[in-house]
XYZ file of C-alpha atoms in Angstrom:
351
model
C -9.279 4.341 28.562
C -10.619 0.851 27.527
C -14.007 0.091 26.342
C -16.221 -2.922 25.823
C -18.087 -2.627 22.573
C -21.091 -4.659 21.173
C -20.371 -5.758 17.645
C -22.457 -7.278 14.862
C -20.978 -8.963 11.944
C -22.174 -11.829 9.705
C -25.277 -12.265 11.726
C -23.397 -12.647 14.909
C -23.425 -10.295 17.784
C -21.052 -10.348 20.760
C -18.906 -8.272 23.123
C -15.203 -7.507 22.286
C -13.974 -6.429 25.643
C -11.087 -3.987 26.303
C -10.379 -2.590 22.819
C -8.452 0.671 23.625
C -10.831 3.611 22.887
C -8.991 5.732 20.189
C -5.843 3.776 21.061
C -2.602 3.985 19.156
C -1.419 1.016 17.243
C 1.051 0.342 20.015
C -1.760 0.283 22.561
C -3.819 -2.002 20.444
C -0.777 -4.302 20.055
C -0.338 -4.409 23.813
C -3.999 -5.156 24.345
C -3.988 -7.946 21.859
C -0.763 -9.564 23.212
C -2.408 -9.591 26.697
C -5.419 -11.526 25.435
C -5.449 -15.306 25.927
C -5.588 -17.083 22.665
C -9.222 -18.168 23.095
C -10.209 -14.525 23.540
C -8.422 -13.504 20.474
C -10.194 -16.257 18.583
C -13.654 -15.111 19.945
C -12.856 -11.474 18.981
C -12.006 -12.444 15.401
C -15.265 -14.429 15.183
C -17.447 -11.757 16.801
C -16.064 -8.763 14.723
C -13.893 -9.806 11.829
C -14.349 -6.545 10.133
C -13.266 -4.500 13.119
C -10.215 -6.719 14.081
C -9.175 -7.094 10.480
C -8.980 -3.379 10.027
C -7.197 -2.706 13.479
C -3.647 -1.380 13.261
C -1.677 -3.058 15.897
C -3.172 -6.508 15.389
C -0.563 -8.885 14.004
C -0.714 -9.825 10.246
C -1.543 -13.434 10.768
C -4.575 -12.459 12.875
C -5.669 -9.664 10.535
C -5.502 -12.319 7.801
C -7.688 -14.661 9.589
C -10.279 -11.965 10.297
C -10.182 -10.587 6.729
C -10.721 -13.925 5.166
C -14.033 -14.095 7.037
C -14.806 -10.530 5.858
C -13.871 -11.579 2.317
C -16.286 -14.633 2.407
C -19.076 -12.545 3.680
C -18.507 -9.723 1.250
C -18.122 -12.103 -1.745
C -21.399 -13.910 -0.783
C -23.238 -10.515 -0.606
C -21.830 -9.130 -3.923
C -22.584 -12.248 -5.873
C -26.026 -12.523 -4.517
C -26.702 -8.979 -5.500
C -25.426 -9.664 -8.962
C -27.679 -12.717 -9.423
C -30.643 -10.572 -8.518
C -29.616 -7.487 -10.425
C -26.747 -7.890 -12.978
C -24.462 -4.792 -13.087
C -21.248 -4.320 -15.052
C -19.542 -2.478 -12.199
C -20.455 -5.148 -9.710
C -19.218 -7.807 -12.133
C -15.766 -6.000 -12.192
C -15.693 -6.108 -8.383
C -16.426 -9.852 -8.490
C -13.563 -10.436 -10.965
C -11.336 -8.498 -8.746
C -12.285 -10.406 -5.778
C -11.801 -13.624 -7.677
C -8.159 -12.461 -8.334
C -7.628 -11.719 -4.688
C -8.893 -15.014 -3.611
C -6.571 -16.905 -6.060
C -3.654 -14.846 -4.887
C -4.158 -15.212 -1.182
C -4.881 -18.992 -1.517
C -1.926 -19.937 -3.626
C 0.814 -21.889 -2.041
C 3.954 -20.308 -1.055
C 7.041 -21.154 -3.148
C 10.712 -20.532 -2.776
C 10.359 -17.386 -4.955
C 6.985 -16.195 -3.769
C 6.217 -16.305 0.030
C 2.719 -16.760 1.420
C 0.278 -13.933 0.995
C -1.754 -12.266 3.734
C -5.090 -10.334 3.390
C -4.337 -7.456 5.766
C -7.314 -5.336 4.807
C -10.533 -5.545 2.756
C -13.524 -3.191 2.310
C -16.126 -2.586 -0.417
C -16.833 0.790 1.148
C -16.311 3.902 -0.997
C -14.271 2.963 -3.916
C -13.137 -0.364 -2.412
C -9.966 -0.997 -0.420
C -7.531 -3.970 -0.209
C -4.127 -4.427 1.654
C -2.325 -7.575 0.576
C 1.128 -8.524 2.126
C 3.324 -10.945 0.014
C 5.254 -12.347 2.995
C 4.783 -11.638 6.611
C 5.825 -7.985 7.499
C 5.982 -8.981 11.250
C 8.865 -11.260 10.575
C 10.617 -9.896 7.482
C 13.939 -8.238 7.283
C 12.668 -5.639 4.846
C 9.138 -4.362 4.473
C 8.016 -2.141 1.513
C 4.555 -0.714 1.178
C 3.475 0.232 -2.231
C 1.013 3.178 -2.189
C -0.742 3.599 -5.577
C -2.384 6.772 -6.986
C -5.046 8.135 -9.345
C -7.362 5.544 -10.922
C -6.835 2.734 -8.392
C -9.684 0.975 -6.531
C -10.814 -2.447 -5.687
C -11.311 -3.288 -9.291
C -7.698 -2.552 -10.227
C -6.206 -4.558 -7.438
C -4.778 -7.321 -9.655
C -2.533 -4.860 -11.672
C -1.321 -3.471 -8.320
C -0.484 -6.886 -7.039
C 1.485 -7.530 -10.297
C 3.577 -4.497 -9.401
C 4.404 -5.874 -5.962
C 5.280 -9.244 -7.539
C 7.719 -7.523 -9.754
C 9.394 -6.128 -6.791
C 9.469 -9.603 -5.106
C 11.177 -11.108 -8.071
C 13.831 -8.406 -8.455
C 14.627 -8.349 -4.654
C 15.034 -12.010 -4.881
C 17.569 -11.608 -7.607
C 19.577 -9.088 -5.681
C 19.575 -10.941 -2.381
C 18.893 -14.493 -1.474
C 19.862 -14.093 2.156
C 17.227 -11.598 3.314
C 13.479 -11.911 3.761
C 11.233 -9.218 2.290
C 7.544 -8.524 2.655
C 5.945 -6.531 -0.120
C 2.618 -4.865 0.587
C 0.092 -3.765 -1.921
C -1.676 -0.864 -0.107
C -4.957 0.228 -1.460
C -5.920 1.487 1.942
C -7.659 4.845 0.950
C -10.096 6.189 -1.575
C -7.793 7.303 -4.336
C -8.757 10.039 -6.816
C -10.266 8.654 -10.057
C -9.424 11.411 -12.549
C -7.160 14.395 -13.052
C -9.764 16.858 -11.566
C -9.873 14.990 -8.346
C -6.080 14.470 -8.306
C -5.523 18.198 -8.377
C -6.913 18.385 -4.822
C -4.933 17.283 -1.773
C -8.104 16.203 0.087
C -7.760 12.544 -0.435
C -4.083 12.719 0.206
C -4.690 14.338 3.721
C -7.165 11.596 4.751
C -5.047 8.810 2.982
C -1.990 10.102 4.809
C -3.546 9.733 8.175
C -4.476 6.162 7.392
C -1.178 5.256 5.821
C 0.706 6.696 8.893
C -1.303 4.598 11.346
C -0.665 1.555 9.177
C 3.003 2.103 9.420
C 2.856 2.558 13.131
C 0.982 -0.766 13.250
C 3.848 -2.422 11.378
C 6.244 -1.256 13.990
C 3.960 -2.312 16.924
C 3.361 -5.807 15.666
C 7.088 -6.454 14.874
C 8.397 -9.803 16.088
C 12.154 -9.522 16.531
C 14.793 -6.944 15.485
C 13.706 -3.704 13.770
C 13.081 -4.203 10.078
C 14.148 -1.821 7.333
C 10.801 -0.255 6.136
C 10.296 1.564 2.842
C 7.280 3.315 1.313
C 7.067 3.654 -2.404
C 4.599 6.286 -3.350
C 3.623 6.247 -7.028
C 2.082 9.200 -8.673
C -0.664 10.583 -6.337
C 0.352 8.007 -3.888
C 3.528 10.030 -3.306
C 1.237 12.857 -2.419
C -0.403 10.728 0.193
C 3.026 9.742 1.568
C 4.043 13.458 1.654
C 0.931 14.373 3.751
C 1.518 11.350 5.977
C 5.048 12.582 6.720
C 4.407 16.244 6.936
C 1.576 16.097 9.607
C 3.194 13.840 12.045
C 6.222 11.569 12.235
C 6.227 8.772 9.692
C 8.346 5.814 11.080
C 9.882 4.465 7.930
C 13.627 4.260 6.812
C 13.175 5.211 3.232
C 10.589 7.020 1.196
C 10.578 6.625 -2.645
C 8.652 9.149 -4.710
C 7.960 7.616 -8.216
C 6.535 9.773 -10.990
C 5.429 12.271 -8.406
C 3.367 15.421 -9.113
C 4.523 16.763 -5.750
C 4.158 15.801 -2.112
C 2.752 18.921 -0.618
C 5.926 20.354 0.835
C 8.839 22.341 -0.639
C 11.799 20.428 0.840
C 12.604 17.064 2.417
C 13.349 18.763 5.649
C 9.568 19.260 6.132
C 9.046 15.514 6.181
C 9.085 14.175 9.700
C 11.121 10.992 9.100
C 13.514 9.273 11.574
C 16.988 10.807 11.690
C 18.210 7.978 9.475
C 15.325 8.249 7.098
C 16.175 8.895 3.478
C 14.016 10.268 0.682
C 14.611 9.140 -3.006
C 12.912 10.305 -6.224
C 12.586 9.325 -9.788
C 10.600 10.362 -12.857
C 11.002 9.002 -16.275
C 12.197 11.494 -18.881
C 9.127 10.999 -20.982
C 6.534 10.801 -18.057
C 3.797 13.200 -18.612
C 3.602 13.904 -14.981
C 6.421 16.380 -15.570
C 3.820 18.854 -16.948
C 2.251 19.161 -13.394
C 2.795 22.821 -12.164
C 4.296 23.504 -8.781
C 1.091 25.261 -7.582
C -0.815 21.887 -7.570
C 1.105 19.916 -5.043
C 4.329 21.765 -4.669
C 7.614 21.193 -6.411
C 8.354 17.776 -7.843
C 10.693 15.608 -5.662
C 13.185 15.346 -8.680
C 13.695 19.076 -8.533
C 17.211 20.006 -7.449
C 16.118 22.330 -4.658
C 13.779 19.714 -3.102
C 16.745 17.807 -1.595
C 15.847 14.198 -2.383
C 18.427 11.698 -3.813
C 17.294 11.365 -7.401
C 17.922 8.194 -9.342
C 17.603 6.924 -12.910
C 14.682 5.384 -14.590
C 14.266 4.311 -18.148
C 13.103 7.173 -20.384
C 9.773 5.475 -21.161
C 7.695 5.611 -24.287
C 7.778 8.744 -26.495
C 4.638 10.816 -26.682
C 2.971 13.017 -29.170
C 4.448 16.477 -30.235
C 2.037 18.555 -28.303
C 3.117 17.136 -25.095
C 6.789 17.796 -25.898
C 7.487 14.059 -26.303
C 5.894 13.106 -22.949
C 3.394 10.213 -22.661
C 1.015 8.574 -20.290
C 2.577 5.256 -21.216
C 5.983 6.363 -19.680
C 3.941 7.041 -16.440
C 3.064 3.417 -16.070
C 6.358 1.703 -17.006
C 8.269 1.892 -13.783
C 7.603 -1.681 -12.861
C 8.683 -3.133 -16.283
C 11.024 -6.259 -16.022
C 14.681 -5.309 -16.134
C 13.907 -1.545 -15.996
C 16.375 0.735 -14.261
C 13.711 1.912 -11.890
C 12.849 -1.657 -10.816
C 16.460 -2.444 -10.085
C 16.768 0.638 -7.934
C 13.578 -0.006 -6.022
C 14.962 -3.330 -5.030
C 18.379 -1.932 -3.935
C 16.594 0.844 -1.973
C 14.357 -1.799 -0.239
C 17.338 -3.736 0.753
C 18.829 -0.654 2.368
C 21.682 -0.217 -0.150
C 20.392 2.873 -1.932
C 19.988 3.239 -5.610
C 22.495 1.407 -7.894
C-alpha cells in the first residue's frame, strides 16, 4: 500500500505522495526511482528529516536532505546555547562543527567525498557518515561502534573510518571503497547498560534495514559489503543477523563480548558470507562471562575465522594483565588488526 503523508519540517508543510507505507528498502528504492526529478527535489525540501532517514533513498539524495536537517538542527542547538549555556549542549555543538568540517572538505585522491547519510539529535544523538559513495563503490564497509558512543563522540569514530580508508588505499589502488561511520542507534553508555541486549536488539533491526538499503540503491554490479562490529557493536551485528537475513559478505567481530548466539551457523548470512573475529591478547573484554552475551566469537567452538591483533597495552595485576587501553587500540596505524581489516574489506580474508 502507498500513502500520501502531510509533513512539517523547518517551518514548511507539504505533501509527499506515494511513500510506501511500512515499505521495505527495496520498495522505497523503486518508489524513489519512479519519481520525476522535480518531485524528488520537492520531497527533500518538504520533509528533509523523513527522506534523509529513509533506507532505500540513494546516498546522494539522503546527503542533500540531511544537510538541510543539519543546518536546521545546528541553528536550533546554537540558539538554545546562547539563551541557556550548557556543557552538554556545547559538546554537541563541537561535534556538529567537526561533522560540518568533514562533510564539507574537498575530496582528494586519498580521501573521497563524504556524505551525510543520517543525522538526529534525538535520544543520544545519531550520525551516519559515508566516506565515498556506497552506491557506486566496489567495496563497502560499515563500522558499528559500541558502548560509550553518541553524537558527541562522532569525531573519534570518523577517525577510525579514516584509518581504514588509508590502509585500504595502501593495499589496493585499483578498487573503490566506501567506509561508513555508523552511529545509527542509541548505544549503551556504561557497563551496566551494555550487559543488556535491549539496545542490541533495537539497533540490530535498524542496522539490518540500513544494509538492505545499501543493496537496494546499488548502482551497477553487486559490491562486496563488510560490517565491522566493535565491542557492543558486534552484539548489535549479531542480533541483526540472528533475527532475519543480513545481506553482507563479511562480518568482523572486534573486541567482542559476545554476539547473542552460540555458533556462526545461527547467523543468517548469504551462503558466501564469512565471519571473522579478533580480540587483543590484553583486551579487558576477555573478562566478559558467557552468560552475558554468549560465547565470545574468538572461542574455538564458535566457528569464526580468528585473526591476529597486536597484544595491546598491558594492564594491572588485578586484571591479569588486561587493560581498557588494549580495547581501544585496534585502529592504531600499522597495527595487525588494521591491516587485516583492510584485507577482509577487499575480499581477500585476513593476511
